[in-house]
Amino acid sequence: MSVPPSSMRHRQPSDDGMTRVELTWIEKRIEHWIRFGRVAADEIVDRRRRIVRFRPGAIFAFVRWAANDYGTVSSRIDIVRAVGAGEPFTTLPFVRPGGDILLKIEGWPKVSQMLAAIDATEAAGVDPCDAAPDHWRHVHNRIAAGHQPRPYTLERHRAWLKRREIEG
């Protein structure tokens, strides 16, 4: 049995069928963390790195921030749906094999606005990883256009749950 080239091995789903996310924490330099999501497995690599895994279909928010001696050089948040074997996906740094990207925001002012939208969803009594995927696409589009996104309400969440039940 032949082994695929190393460039292809990283693009294959993991043996356990889960999506792996590498998290790094080097205080005041590089900070990668999960804002929300149901972690299925957590592996500590060393003092500064861990790998978390998500089951197919799980939705999670992955925040990346980096700085140098002069301040923040990059900040980004991605809301991603973990994919199952055979599903199409988009590659994303530190996420293997990749995922269905529902939201991609860059720049601290917009990332901060996005974190506030997540807080508002939680304040409405909804776990953000249970919110409708279309809501995160809506938030992405509104923030990218410089507009305020509509809040995710409990009423909207109930409608999403009924729609999901009907579509089965």
mmCIF file with all atom_site columns, C-alpha atoms in Angstrom:
data_model
loop_
_atom_site.group_PDB
_atom_site.id
_atom_site.type_symbol
_atom_site.label_atom_id
_atom_site.label_alt_id
_atom_site.label_comp_id
_atom_site.label_asym_id
_atom_site.label_entity_id
_atom_site.label_seq_id
_atom_site.pdbx_PDB_ins_code
_atom_site.Cartn_x
_atom_site.Cartn_y
_atom_site.Cartn_z
_atom_site.occupancy
_atom_site.B_iso_or_equiv
_atom_site.pdbx_formal_charge
_atom_site.auth_seq_id
_atom_site.auth_comp_id
_atom_site.auth_asym_id
_atom_site.auth_atom_id
_atom_site.pdbx_PDB_model_num
ATOM 1   C CA . MET A 1 1   ? 0.000   0.000  0.000  1.00 0.00 ? 1   MET A CA 1
ATOM 2   C CA . SER A 1 2   ? 1.486   3.349  -0.997 1.00 0.00 ? 2   SER A CA 1
ATOM 3   C CA . VAL A 1 3   ? 1.609   6.350  1.332  1.00 0.00 ? 3   VAL A CA 1
ATOM 4   C CA . PRO A 1 4   ? 0.313   9.650  -0.075 1.00 0.00 ? 4   PRO A CA 1
ATOM 5   C CA . PRO A 1 5   ? 2.785   12.536 -0.349 1.00 0.00 ? 5   PRO A CA 1
ATOM 6   C CA . SER A 1 6   ? 3.071   14.616 2.842  1.00 0.00 ? 6   SER A CA 1
ATOM 7   C CA . SER A 1 7   ? 1.193   17.518 1.219  1.00 0.00 ? 7   SER A CA 1
ATOM 8   C CA . MET A 1 8   ? -1.847  15.271 0.776  1.00 0.00 ? 8   MET A CA 1
ATOM 9   C CA . ARG A 1 9   ? -1.710  13.542 4.160  1.00 0.00 ? 9   ARG A CA 1
ATOM 10  C CA . HIS A 1 10  ? -2.678  16.769 5.937  1.00 0.00 ? 10  HIS A CA 1
ATOM 11  C CA . ARG A 1 11  ? -5.713  17.158 3.729  1.00 0.00 ? 11  ARG A CA 1
ATOM 12  C CA . GLN A 1 12  ? -7.152  13.763 4.600  1.00 0.00 ? 12  GLN A CA 1
ATOM 13  C CA . PRO A 1 13  ? -9.675  13.445 7.440  1.00 0.00 ? 13  PRO A CA 1
ATOM 14  C CA . SER A 1 14  ? -8.119  12.220 10.674 1.00 0.00 ? 14  SER A CA 1
ATOM 15  C CA . ASP A 1 15  ? -8.297  8.524  11.504 1.00 0.00 ? 15  ASP A CA 1
ATOM 16  C CA . ASP A 1 16  ? -11.065 9.150  14.018 1.00 0.00 ? 16  ASP A CA 1
ATOM 17  C CA . GLY A 1 17  ? -13.119 11.215 11.517 1.00 0.00 ? 17  GLY A CA 1
ATOM 18  C CA . MET A 1 18  ? -12.853 14.361 13.638 1.00 0.00 ? 18  MET A CA 1
ATOM 19  C CA . THR A 1 19  ? -11.617 17.841 12.812 1.00 0.00 ? 19  THR A CA 1
ATOM 20  C CA . ARG A 1 20  ? -8.422  18.797 14.666 1.00 0.00 ? 20  ARG A CA 1
ATOM 21  C CA . VAL A 1 21  ? -7.592  22.352 15.700 1.00 0.00 ? 21  VAL A CA 1
ATOM 22  C CA . GLU A 1 22  ? -4.116  23.281 16.949 1.00 0.00 ? 22  GLU A CA 1
ATOM 23  C CA . LEU A 1 23  ? -4.224  25.890 19.705 1.00 0.00 ? 23  LEU A CA 1
ATOM 24  C CA . THR A 1 24  ? -1.185  27.941 20.730 1.00 0.00 ? 24  THR A CA 1
ATOM 25  C CA . TRP A 1 25  ? -0.699  30.279 23.674 1.00 0.00 ? 25  TRP A CA 1
ATOM 26  C CA . ILE A 1 26  ? 2.505   32.337 23.883 1.00 0.00 ? 26  ILE A CA 1
ATOM 27  C CA . GLU A 1 27  ? 1.519   35.193 26.181 1.00 0.00 ? 27  GLU A CA 1
ATOM 28  C CA . LYS A 1 28  ? 1.338   38.564 24.408 1.00 0.00 ? 28  LYS A CA 1
ATOM 29  C CA . ARG A 1 29  ? 2.710   37.051 21.155 1.00 0.00 ? 29  ARG A CA 1
ATOM 30  C CA . ILE A 1 30  ? 0.481   34.332 19.703 1.00 0.00 ? 30  ILE A CA 1
ATOM 31  C CA . GLU A 1 31  ? -2.903  33.349 21.068 1.00 0.00 ? 31  GLU A CA 1
ATOM 32  C CA . HIS A 1 32  ? -5.133  30.806 19.311 1.00 0.00 ? 32  HIS A CA 1
ATOM 33  C CA . TRP A 1 33  ? -8.216  29.740 21.231 1.00 0.00 ? 33  TRP A CA 1
ATOM 34  C CA . ILE A 1 34  ? -11.726 28.333 20.869 1.00 0.00 ? 34  ILE A CA 1
ATOM 35  C CA . ARG A 1 35  ? -14.413 30.902 21.776 1.00 0.00 ? 35  ARG A CA 1
ATOM 36  C CA . PHE A 1 36  ? -17.239 28.356 21.660 1.00 0.00 ? 36  PHE A CA 1
ATOM 37  C CA . GLY A 1 37  ? -17.815 24.801 20.538 1.00 0.00 ? 37  GLY A CA 1
ATOM 38  C CA . ARG A 1 38  ? -18.227 21.327 21.979 1.00 0.00 ? 38  ARG A CA 1
ATOM 39  C CA . VAL A 1 39  ? -14.762 19.812 22.162 1.00 0.00 ? 39  VAL A CA 1
ATOM 40  C CA . ALA A 1 40  ? -14.873 16.026 21.752 1.00 0.00 ? 40  ALA A CA 1
ATOM 41  C CA . ALA A 1 41  ? -11.207 15.432 22.698 1.00 0.00 ? 41  ALA A CA 1
ATOM 42  C CA . ASP A 1 42  ? -8.404  17.576 24.094 1.00 0.00 ? 42  ASP A CA 1
ATOM 43  C CA . GLU A 1 43  ? -4.726  16.655 23.837 1.00 0.00 ? 43  GLU A CA 1
ATOM 44  C CA . ILE A 1 44  ? -1.978  18.669 25.535 1.00 0.00 ? 44  ILE A CA 1
ATOM 45  C CA . VAL A 1 45  ? 1.112   18.733 23.302 1.00 0.00 ? 45  VAL A CA 1
ATOM 46  C CA . ASP A 1 46  ? 3.306   20.902 25.544 1.00 0.00 ? 46  ASP A CA 1
ATOM 47  C CA . ARG A 1 47  ? 3.040   23.990 27.784 1.00 0.00 ? 47  ARG A CA 1
ATOM 48  C CA . ARG A 1 48  ? 2.096   26.198 24.867 1.00 0.00 ? 48  ARG A CA 1
ATOM 49  C CA . ARG A 1 49  ? 0.180   23.937 22.511 1.00 0.00 ? 49  ARG A CA 1
ATOM 50  C CA . ARG A 1 50  ? -2.832  21.646 22.554 1.00 0.00 ? 50  ARG A CA 1
ATOM 51  C CA . ILE A 1 51  ? -4.952  19.953 19.945 1.00 0.00 ? 51  ILE A CA 1
ATOM 52  C CA . VAL A 1 52  ? -8.722  19.855 20.275 1.00 0.00 ? 52  VAL A CA 1
ATOM 53  C CA . ARG A 1 53  ? -11.035 17.733 18.142 1.00 0.00 ? 53  ARG A CA 1
ATOM 54  C CA . PHE A 1 54  ? -14.602 18.267 17.006 1.00 0.00 ? 54  PHE A CA 1
ATOM 55  C CA . ARG A 1 55  ? -17.080 15.689 15.739 1.00 0.00 ? 55  ARG A CA 1
ATOM 56  C CA . PRO A 1 56  ? -18.535 16.114 12.226 1.00 0.00 ? 56  PRO A CA 1
ATOM 57  C CA . GLY A 1 57  ? -21.304 18.714 12.211 1.00 0.00 ? 57  GLY A CA 1
ATOM 58  C CA . ALA A 1 58  ? -20.012 20.526 15.306 1.00 0.00 ? 58  ALA A CA 1
ATOM 59  C CA . ILE A 1 59  ? -19.841 24.312 15.023 1.00 0.00 ? 59  ILE A CA 1
ATOM 60  C CA . PHE A 1 60  ? -17.018 26.188 16.727 1.00 0.00 ? 60  PHE A CA 1
ATOM 61  C CA . ALA A 1 61  ? -15.404 29.631 16.793 1.00 0.00 ? 61  ALA A CA 1
ATOM 62  C CA . PHE A 1 62  ? -11.627 29.740 16.338 1.00 0.00 ? 62  PHE A CA 1
ATOM 63  C CA . VAL A 1 63  ? -9.874  32.990 17.311 1.00 0.00 ? 63  VAL A CA 1
ATOM 64  C CA . ARG A 1 64  ? -6.311  33.798 16.218 1.00 0.00 ? 64  ARG A CA 1
ATOM 65  C CA . TRP A 1 65  ? -4.375  36.797 17.481 1.00 0.00 ? 65  TRP A CA 1
ATOM 66  C CA . ALA A 1 66  ? -0.695  37.744 17.063 1.00 0.00 ? 66  ALA A CA 1
ATOM 67  C CA . ALA A 1 67  ? 1.437   40.680 18.181 1.00 0.00 ? 67  ALA A CA 1
ATOM 68  C CA . ASN A 1 68  ? 4.998   41.942 18.067 1.00 0.00 ? 68  ASN A CA 1
ATOM 69  C CA . ASP A 1 69  ? 6.888   44.568 20.084 1.00 0.00 ? 69  ASP A CA 1
ATOM 70  C CA . TYR A 1 70  ? 4.768   47.327 18.544 1.00 0.00 ? 70  TYR A CA 1
ATOM 71  C CA . GLY A 1 71  ? 1.302   45.858 19.093 1.00 0.00 ? 71  GLY A CA 1
ATOM 72  C CA . THR A 1 72  ? -1.265  43.657 17.374 1.00 0.00 ? 72  THR A CA 1
ATOM 73  C CA . VAL A 1 73  ? -0.252  42.460 13.912 1.00 0.00 ? 73  VAL A CA 1
ATOM 74  C CA . SER A 1 74  ? -3.244  40.258 13.189 1.00 0.00 ? 74  SER A CA 1
ATOM 75  C CA . SER A 1 75  ? -6.547  39.216 14.682 1.00 0.00 ? 75  SER A CA 1
ATOM 76  C CA . ARG A 1 76  ? -9.110  36.932 13.155 1.00 0.00 ? 76  ARG A CA 1
ATOM 77  C CA . ILE A 1 77  ? -12.143 34.851 14.048 1.00 0.00 ? 77  ILE A CA 1
ATOM 78  C CA . ASP A 1 78  ? -13.583 32.003 12.011 1.00 0.00 ? 78  ASP A CA 1
ATOM 79  C CA . ILE A 1 79  ? -16.798 30.160 12.753 1.00 0.00 ? 79  ILE A CA 1
ATOM 80  C CA . VAL A 1 80  ? -16.476 26.708 11.261 1.00 0.00 ? 80  VAL A CA 1
ATOM 81  C CA . ARG A 1 81  ? -18.623 23.614 10.894 1.00 0.00 ? 81  ARG A CA 1
ATOM 82  C CA . ALA A 1 82  ? -16.553 20.446 11.240 1.00 0.00 ? 82  ALA A CA 1
ATOM 83  C CA . VAL A 1 83  ? -16.974 18.216 8.185  1.00 0.00 ? 83  VAL A CA 1
ATOM 84  C CA . GLY A 1 84  ? -17.417 14.483 7.893  1.00 0.00 ? 84  GLY A CA 1
ATOM 85  C CA . ALA A 1 85  ? -15.603 12.089 5.591  1.00 0.00 ? 85  ALA A CA 1
ATOM 86  C CA . GLY A 1 86  ? -16.293 12.817 1.923  1.00 0.00 ? 86  GLY A CA 1
ATOM 87  C CA . GLU A 1 87  ? -17.778 16.287 2.532  1.00 0.00 ? 87  GLU A CA 1
ATOM 88  C CA . PRO A 1 88  ? -16.294 19.263 0.710  1.00 0.00 ? 88  PRO A CA 1
ATOM 89  C CA . PHE A 1 89  ? -14.305 21.666 2.871  1.00 0.00 ? 89  PHE A CA 1
ATOM 90  C CA . THR A 1 90  ? -12.167 24.770 2.790  1.00 0.00 ? 90  THR A CA 1
ATOM 91  C CA . THR A 1 91  ? -8.668  24.607 4.208  1.00 0.00 ? 91  THR A CA 1
ATOM 92  C CA . LEU A 1 92  ? -7.881  26.845 7.145  1.00 0.00 ? 92  LEU A CA 1
ATOM 93  C CA . PRO A 1 93  ? -4.556  27.297 8.978  1.00 0.00 ? 93  PRO A CA 1
ATOM 94  C CA . PHE A 1 94  ? -4.267  25.132 12.111 1.00 0.00 ? 94  PHE A CA 1
ATOM 95  C CA . VAL A 1 95  ? -7.483  23.237 11.232 1.00 0.00 ? 95  VAL A CA 1
ATOM 96  C CA . ARG A 1 96  ? -7.166  19.724 9.793  1.00 0.00 ? 96  ARG A CA 1
ATOM 97  C CA . PRO A 1 97  ? -8.518  18.779 7.384  1.00 0.00 ? 97  PRO A CA 1
ATOM 98  C CA . GLY A 1 98  ? -10.458 22.066 7.161  1.00 0.00 ? 98  GLY A CA 1
ATOM 99  C CA . GLY A 1 99  ? -14.132 22.854 7.461  1.00 0.00 ? 99  GLY A CA 1
ATOM 100 C CA . ASP A 1 100 ? -17.247 24.579 6.197  1.00 0.00 ? 100 ASP A CA 1
ATOM 101 C CA . ILE A 1 101 ? -16.434 28.220 6.984  1.00 0.00 ? 101 ILE A CA 1
ATOM 102 C CA . LEU A 1 102 ? -19.610 30.014 8.080  1.00 0.00 ? 102 LEU A CA 1
ATOM 103 C CA . LEU A 1 103 ? -17.919 33.274 9.068  1.00 0.00 ? 103 LEU A CA 1
ATOM 104 C CA . LYS A 1 104 ? -14.496 34.826 8.516  1.00 0.00 ? 104 LYS A CA 1
ATOM 105 C CA . ILE A 1 105 ? -13.685 38.199 10.088 1.00 0.00 ? 105 ILE A CA 1
ATOM 106 C CA . GLU A 1 106 ? -10.288 39.950 10.203 1.00 0.00 ? 106 GLU A CA 1
ATOM 107 C CA . GLY A 1 107 ? -9.082  43.063 12.041 1.00 0.00 ? 107 GLY A CA 1
ATOM 108 C CA . TRP A 1 108 ? -9.533  43.766 15.732 1.00 0.00 ? 108 TRP A CA 1
ATOM 109 C CA . PRO A 1 109 ? -12.466 46.259 15.477 1.00 0.00 ? 109 PRO A CA 1
ATOM 110 C CA . LYS A 1 110 ? -14.520 43.734 13.483 1.00 0.00 ? 110 LYS A CA 1
ATOM 111 C CA . VAL A 1 111 ? -13.363 40.767 15.592 1.00 0.00 ? 111 VAL A CA 1
ATOM 112 C CA . SER A 1 112 ? -14.413 42.691 18.701 1.00 0.00 ? 112 SER A CA 1
ATOM 113 C CA . GLN A 1 113 ? -17.816 43.361 17.113 1.00 0.00 ? 113 GLN A CA 1
ATOM 114 C CA . MET A 1 114 ? -18.111 39.645 16.336 1.00 0.00 ? 114 MET A CA 1
ATOM 115 C CA . LEU A 1 115 ? -17.242 38.654 19.909 1.00 0.00 ? 115 LEU A CA 1
ATOM 116 C CA . ALA A 1 116 ? -20.009 41.019 21.077 1.00 0.00 ? 116 ALA A CA 1
ATOM 117 C CA . ALA A 1 117 ? -22.455 39.269 18.700 1.00 0.00 ? 117 ALA A CA 1
ATOM 118 C CA . ILE A 1 118 ? -21.488 35.922 20.266 1.00 0.00 ? 118 ILE A CA 1
ATOM 119 C CA . ASP A 1 119 ? -22.010 37.396 23.738 1.00 0.00 ? 119 ASP A CA 1
ATOM 120 C CA . ALA A 1 120 ? -25.458 38.670 22.663 1.00 0.00 ? 120 ALA A CA 1
ATOM 121 C CA . THR A 1 121 ? -26.407 35.192 21.414 1.00 0.00 ? 121 THR A CA 1
ATOM 122 C CA . GLU A 1 122 ? -25.450 33.719 24.783 1.00 0.00 ? 122 GLU A CA 1
ATOM 123 C CA . ALA A 1 123 ? -27.344 36.499 26.588 1.00 0.00 ? 123 ALA A CA 1
ATOM 124 C CA . ALA A 1 124 ? -30.458 35.496 24.601 1.00 0.00 ? 124 ALA A CA 1
ATOM 125 C CA . GLY A 1 125 ? -30.186 32.055 26.198 1.00 0.00 ? 125 GLY A CA 1
ATOM 126 C CA . VAL A 1 126 ? -28.803 30.221 23.154 1.00 0.00 ? 126 VAL A CA 1
ATOM 127 C CA . ASP A 1 127 ? -25.528 28.302 23.054 1.00 0.00 ? 127 ASP A CA 1
ATOM 128 C CA . PRO A 1 128 ? -23.717 29.796 20.012 1.00 0.00 ? 128 PRO A CA 1
ATOM 129 C CA . CYS A 1 129 ? -22.765 26.335 18.706 1.00 0.00 ? 129 CYS A CA 1
ATOM 130 C CA . ASP A 1 130 ? -26.500 25.519 18.478 1.00 0.00 ? 130 ASP A CA 1
ATOM 131 C CA . ALA A 1 131 ? -27.417 28.709 16.587 1.00 0.00 ? 131 ALA A CA 1
ATOM 132 C CA . ALA A 1 132 ? -28.503 28.426 12.962 1.00 0.00 ? 132 ALA A CA 1
ATOM 133 C CA . PRO A 1 133 ? -25.504 28.301 10.599 1.00 0.00 ? 133 PRO A CA 1
ATOM 134 C CA . ASP A 1 134 ? -27.309 30.886 8.429  1.00 0.00 ? 134 ASP A CA 1
ATOM 135 C CA . HIS A 1 135 ? -27.141 33.337 11.345 1.00 0.00 ? 135 HIS A CA 1
ATOM 136 C CA . TRP A 1 136 ? -23.328 33.238 11.319 1.00 0.00 ? 136 TRP A CA 1
ATOM 137 C CA . ARG A 1 137 ? -23.319 33.776 7.532  1.00 0.00 ? 137 ARG A CA 1
ATOM 138 C CA . HIS A 1 138 ? -25.652 36.750 8.070  1.00 0.00 ? 138 HIS A CA 1
ATOM 139 C CA . VAL A 1 139 ? -23.356 38.195 10.757 1.00 0.00 ? 139 VAL A CA 1
ATOM 140 C CA . HIS A 1 140 ? -20.349 37.793 8.442  1.00 0.00 ? 140 HIS A CA 1
ATOM 141 C CA . ASN A 1 141 ? -22.090 39.598 5.592  1.00 0.00 ? 141 ASN A CA 1
ATOM 142 C CA . ARG A 1 142 ? -23.377 42.459 7.761  1.00 0.00 ? 142 ARG A CA 1
ATOM 143 C CA . ILE A 1 143 ? -20.058 43.100 9.503  1.00 0.00 ? 143 ILE A CA 1
ATOM 144 C CA . ALA A 1 144 ? -18.166 42.883 6.188  1.00 0.00 ? 144 ALA A CA 1
ATOM 145 C CA . ALA A 1 145 ? -20.548 45.518 4.764  1.00 0.00 ? 145 ALA A CA 1
ATOM 146 C CA . GLY A 1 146 ? -20.072 47.771 7.810  1.00 0.00 ? 146 GLY A CA 1
ATOM 147 C CA . HIS A 1 147 ? -23.576 47.216 9.174  1.00 0.00 ? 147 HIS A CA 1
ATOM 148 C CA . GLN A 1 148 ? -24.848 46.006 12.521 1.00 0.00 ? 148 GLN A CA 1
ATOM 149 C CA . PRO A 1 149 ? -26.022 42.357 12.379 1.00 0.00 ? 149 PRO A CA 1
ATOM 150 C CA . ARG A 1 150 ? -29.513 41.453 13.543 1.00 0.00 ? 150 ARG A CA 1
ATOM 151 C CA . PRO A 1 151 ? -29.454 39.805 16.972 1.00 0.00 ? 151 PRO A CA 1
ATOM 152 C CA . TYR A 1 152 ? -30.102 36.099 17.298 1.00 0.00 ? 152 TYR A CA 1
ATOM 153 C CA . THR A 1 153 ? -33.206 35.788 19.451 1.00 0.00 ? 153 THR A CA 1
ATOM 154 C CA . LEU A 1 154 ? -34.767 32.856 21.227 1.00 0.00 ? 154 LEU A CA 1
ATOM 155 C CA . GLU A 1 155 ? -37.738 33.162 18.833 1.00 0.00 ? 155 GLU A CA 1
ATOM 156 C CA . ARG A 1 156 ? -35.417 32.937 15.821 1.00 0.00 ? 156 ARG A CA 1
ATOM 157 C CA . HIS A 1 157 ? -33.671 29.944 17.409 1.00 0.00 ? 157 HIS A CA 1
ATOM 158 C CA . ARG A 1 158 ? -36.988 28.121 17.928 1.00 0.00 ? 158 ARG A CA 1
ATOM 159 C CA . ALA A 1 159 ? -37.840 28.721 14.262 1.00 0.00 ? 159 ALA A CA 1
ATOM 160 C CA . TRP A 1 160 ? -34.444 27.255 13.260 1.00 0.00 ? 160 TRP A CA 1
ATOM 161 C CA . LEU A 1 161 ? -35.043 24.161 15.413 1.00 0.00 ? 161 LEU A CA 1
ATOM 162 C CA . LYS A 1 162 ? -38.482 23.612 13.823 1.00 0.00 ? 162 LYS A CA 1
ATOM 163 C CA . ARG A 1 163 ? -37.046 24.063 10.316 1.00 0.00 ? 163 ARG A CA 1
ATOM 164 C CA . ARG A 1 164 ? -34.286 21.552 11.076 1.00 0.00 ? 164 ARG A CA 1
ATOM 165 C CA . GLU A 1 165 ? -36.851 19.095 12.440 1.00 0.00 ? 165 GLU A CA 1
ATOM 166 C CA . ILE A 1 166 ? -39.017 19.400 9.318  1.00 0.00 ? 166 ILE A CA 1
ATOM 167 C CA . GLU A 1 167 ? -36.071 19.097 6.917  1.00 0.00 ? 167 GLU A CA 1
ATOM 168 C CA . GLY A 1 168 ? -34.950 16.045 8.896  1.00 0.00 ? 168 GLY A CA 1
#
